[in-house]
Amino acid sequence: MPLGIGAMVLFAMVSVIITGESLFLFGWFFTNGYSTLGLLSAFTIILWFAGKMLARDIYADKSRFKVTLKYSTLVNLVIWSVFLLLHLITNKGIDTYFGLEIPLTLAVISIFFTPYTIGLLIYNTVAKKLKNAFAQQSS
């Protein structure tokens, strides 16, 4: 059994490094529904606020790297903070491996790799939509 868990953790870490995202891994690792539900709720809410900030920064013609880093870091810090806080509140016993070490590791990896993967994709998509919207307004 420990070999199976080790393989899952190794797969998770490699997939997070490659994609910069780790949200889909919770179905495999965590049985704490409240923390996962909190993370998903926080994700939905922070994406709206951070998306507004991203569009404003793109419109202000700020540096792509700085904007992407700011957006990705904000989103990841909020969702992982909510997850860890809810995990600490809703669990009587602290499972340091699955409850703290893996989420903290995934959070750090996500914060470092998301700006260069999905963060750039989101930036480019929003920038293109803004450019098209302004082009239609000028016509």
Short mmCIF file of C-alpha atoms in Angstrom, two decimals:
data_model
loop_
_atom_site.label_atom_id
_atom_site.label_comp_id
_atom_site.label_asym_id
_atom_site.label_seq_id
_atom_site.Cartn_x
_atom_site.Cartn_y
_atom_site.Cartn_z
CA MET A 1 0.00 0.00 0.00
CA PRO A 2 2.70 2.61 0.79
CA LEU A 3 4.15 2.08 -2.69
CA GLY A 4 0.75 2.93 -4.19
CA ILE A 5 0.49 6.14 -2.18
CA GLY A 6 4.07 7.05 -3.07
CA ALA A 7 3.33 6.54 -6.75
CA MET A 8 0.21 8.70 -6.50
CA VAL A 9 2.13 11.47 -4.75
CA LEU A 10 4.94 11.28 -7.33
CA PHE A 11 2.37 11.44 -10.17
CA ALA A 12 0.68 14.39 -8.48
CA MET A 13 3.90 16.33 -8.04
CA VAL A 14 5.02 15.72 -11.63
CA SER A 15 1.61 16.67 -13.06
CA VAL A 16 1.54 19.86 -10.98
CA ILE A 17 5.03 20.79 -12.16
CA ILE A 18 4.07 20.19 -15.79
CA THR A 19 0.67 21.92 -15.77
CA GLY A 20 0.97 24.30 -12.83
CA GLU A 21 -2.47 23.23 -11.68
CA SER A 22 -3.41 20.82 -8.93
CA LEU A 23 -7.11 21.29 -8.34
CA PHE A 24 -8.09 17.97 -9.96
CA LEU A 25 -5.89 16.04 -7.52
CA PHE A 26 -8.21 16.56 -4.57
CA GLY A 27 -10.53 13.82 -5.74
CA TRP A 28 -7.66 11.38 -5.32
CA PHE A 29 -6.01 12.56 -2.15
CA PHE A 30 -8.48 14.20 0.15
CA THR A 31 -11.60 12.97 1.79
CA ASN A 32 -12.19 16.26 3.59
CA GLY A 33 -15.12 17.60 1.62
CA TYR A 34 -15.41 20.88 3.50
CA SER A 35 -11.88 21.97 2.65
CA THR A 36 -12.26 21.00 -0.99
CA LEU A 37 -15.65 22.70 -1.21
CA GLY A 38 -14.16 25.81 0.39
CA LEU A 39 -11.29 25.76 -2.09
CA LEU A 40 -13.69 25.47 -5.04
CA SER A 41 -15.90 28.26 -3.68
CA ALA A 42 -12.92 30.52 -3.03
CA PHE A 43 -11.61 29.71 -6.50
CA THR A 44 -14.86 30.83 -8.12
CA ILE A 45 -15.01 34.06 -6.11
CA ILE A 46 -11.34 35.03 -6.41
CA LEU A 47 -11.33 34.38 -10.16
CA TRP A 48 -13.98 37.06 -10.57
CA PHE A 49 -12.08 39.65 -8.52
CA ALA A 50 -8.67 38.70 -9.91
CA GLY A 51 -10.07 38.70 -13.45
CA LYS A 52 -11.18 42.30 -13.00
CA MET A 53 -7.71 43.16 -11.72
CA LEU A 54 -6.10 41.30 -14.64
CA ALA A 55 -8.20 43.14 -17.22
CA ARG A 56 -7.44 46.49 -15.57
CA ASP A 57 -3.69 45.75 -15.58
CA ILE A 58 -3.76 44.60 -19.22
CA TYR A 59 -5.67 47.73 -20.18
CA ALA A 60 -3.05 49.82 -18.35
CA ASP A 61 -0.42 48.07 -20.52
CA LYS A 62 1.54 46.72 -17.57
CA SER A 63 4.26 44.09 -18.01
CA ARG A 64 2.93 40.67 -19.04
CA PHE A 65 5.20 38.88 -16.60
CA LYS A 66 4.31 41.09 -13.63
CA VAL A 67 0.59 40.93 -14.36
CA THR A 68 0.61 37.15 -14.77
CA LEU A 69 2.68 36.67 -11.63
CA LYS A 70 0.40 38.98 -9.62
CA TYR A 71 -2.78 37.31 -10.88
CA SER A 72 -1.59 33.73 -10.38
CA THR A 73 -0.07 34.40 -6.98
CA LEU A 74 -3.20 36.11 -5.70
CA VAL A 75 -5.49 33.31 -6.89
CA ASN A 76 -3.26 30.55 -5.51
CA LEU A 77 -2.66 32.24 -2.17
CA VAL A 78 -6.37 32.76 -1.59
CA ILE A 79 -7.54 29.28 -2.57
CA TRP A 80 -4.79 27.45 -0.70
CA SER A 81 -5.24 29.61 2.40
CA VAL A 82 -8.95 28.82 2.43
CA PHE A 83 -8.25 25.11 1.97
CA LEU A 84 -5.72 24.94 4.79
CA LEU A 85 -7.81 27.07 7.15
CA LEU A 86 -10.91 24.94 6.61
CA HIS A 87 -8.84 21.78 6.96
CA LEU A 88 -7.51 22.97 10.32
CA ILE A 89 -10.99 24.01 11.51
CA THR A 90 -12.91 20.92 10.39
CA ASN A 91 -10.47 18.18 11.43
CA LYS A 92 -10.05 17.21 15.05
CA GLY A 93 -6.82 15.35 14.44
CA ILE A 94 -4.23 16.91 12.19
CA ASP A 95 -3.11 14.59 9.42
CA THR A 96 0.21 16.27 8.73
CA TYR A 97 0.98 14.30 5.59
CA PHE A 98 -2.26 14.51 3.61
CA GLY A 99 -3.64 17.47 5.53
CA LEU A 100 -0.70 19.85 5.56
CA GLU A 101 2.44 18.62 3.80
CA ILE A 102 0.89 17.68 0.47
CA PRO A 103 -1.40 20.75 0.24
CA LEU A 104 1.47 23.07 1.18
CA THR A 105 3.75 21.40 -1.36
CA LEU A 106 1.08 21.63 -4.07
CA ALA A 107 0.42 25.26 -3.12
CA VAL A 108 4.07 26.23 -3.41
CA ILE A 109 4.46 24.37 -6.72
CA SER A 110 1.26 25.95 -8.04
CA ILE A 111 2.38 29.43 -7.04
CA PHE A 112 5.73 28.97 -8.79
CA PHE A 113 4.53 27.23 -11.97
CA THR A 114 1.03 28.59 -12.65
CA PRO A 115 2.27 31.99 -13.90
CA TYR A 116 4.23 30.24 -16.66
CA THR A 117 1.50 27.82 -17.74
CA ILE A 118 -2.19 28.55 -17.28
CA GLY A 119 -1.46 32.11 -16.12
CA LEU A 120 0.03 33.03 -19.50
CA LEU A 121 -2.84 31.32 -21.29
CA ILE A 122 -5.36 33.32 -19.27
CA TYR A 123 -3.40 36.54 -19.84
CA ASN A 124 -3.28 35.98 -23.61
CA THR A 125 -6.98 35.09 -23.78
CA VAL A 126 -8.06 38.15 -21.80
CA ALA A 127 -5.71 40.44 -23.74
CA LYS A 128 -7.10 39.13 -27.04
CA LYS A 129 -10.70 39.59 -25.90
CA LEU A 130 -9.95 43.13 -24.72
CA LYS A 131 -8.24 43.95 -28.01
CA ASN A 132 -11.24 42.60 -29.97
CA ALA A 133 -13.69 44.51 -27.77
CA PHE A 134 -11.80 47.78 -28.31
CA ALA A 135 -11.55 47.12 -32.05
CA GLN A 136 -15.33 46.63 -32.26
CA GLN A 137 -15.96 49.81 -30.27
CA SER A 138 -13.76 51.86 -32.60
CA SER A 139 -15.51 50.57 -35.72
#
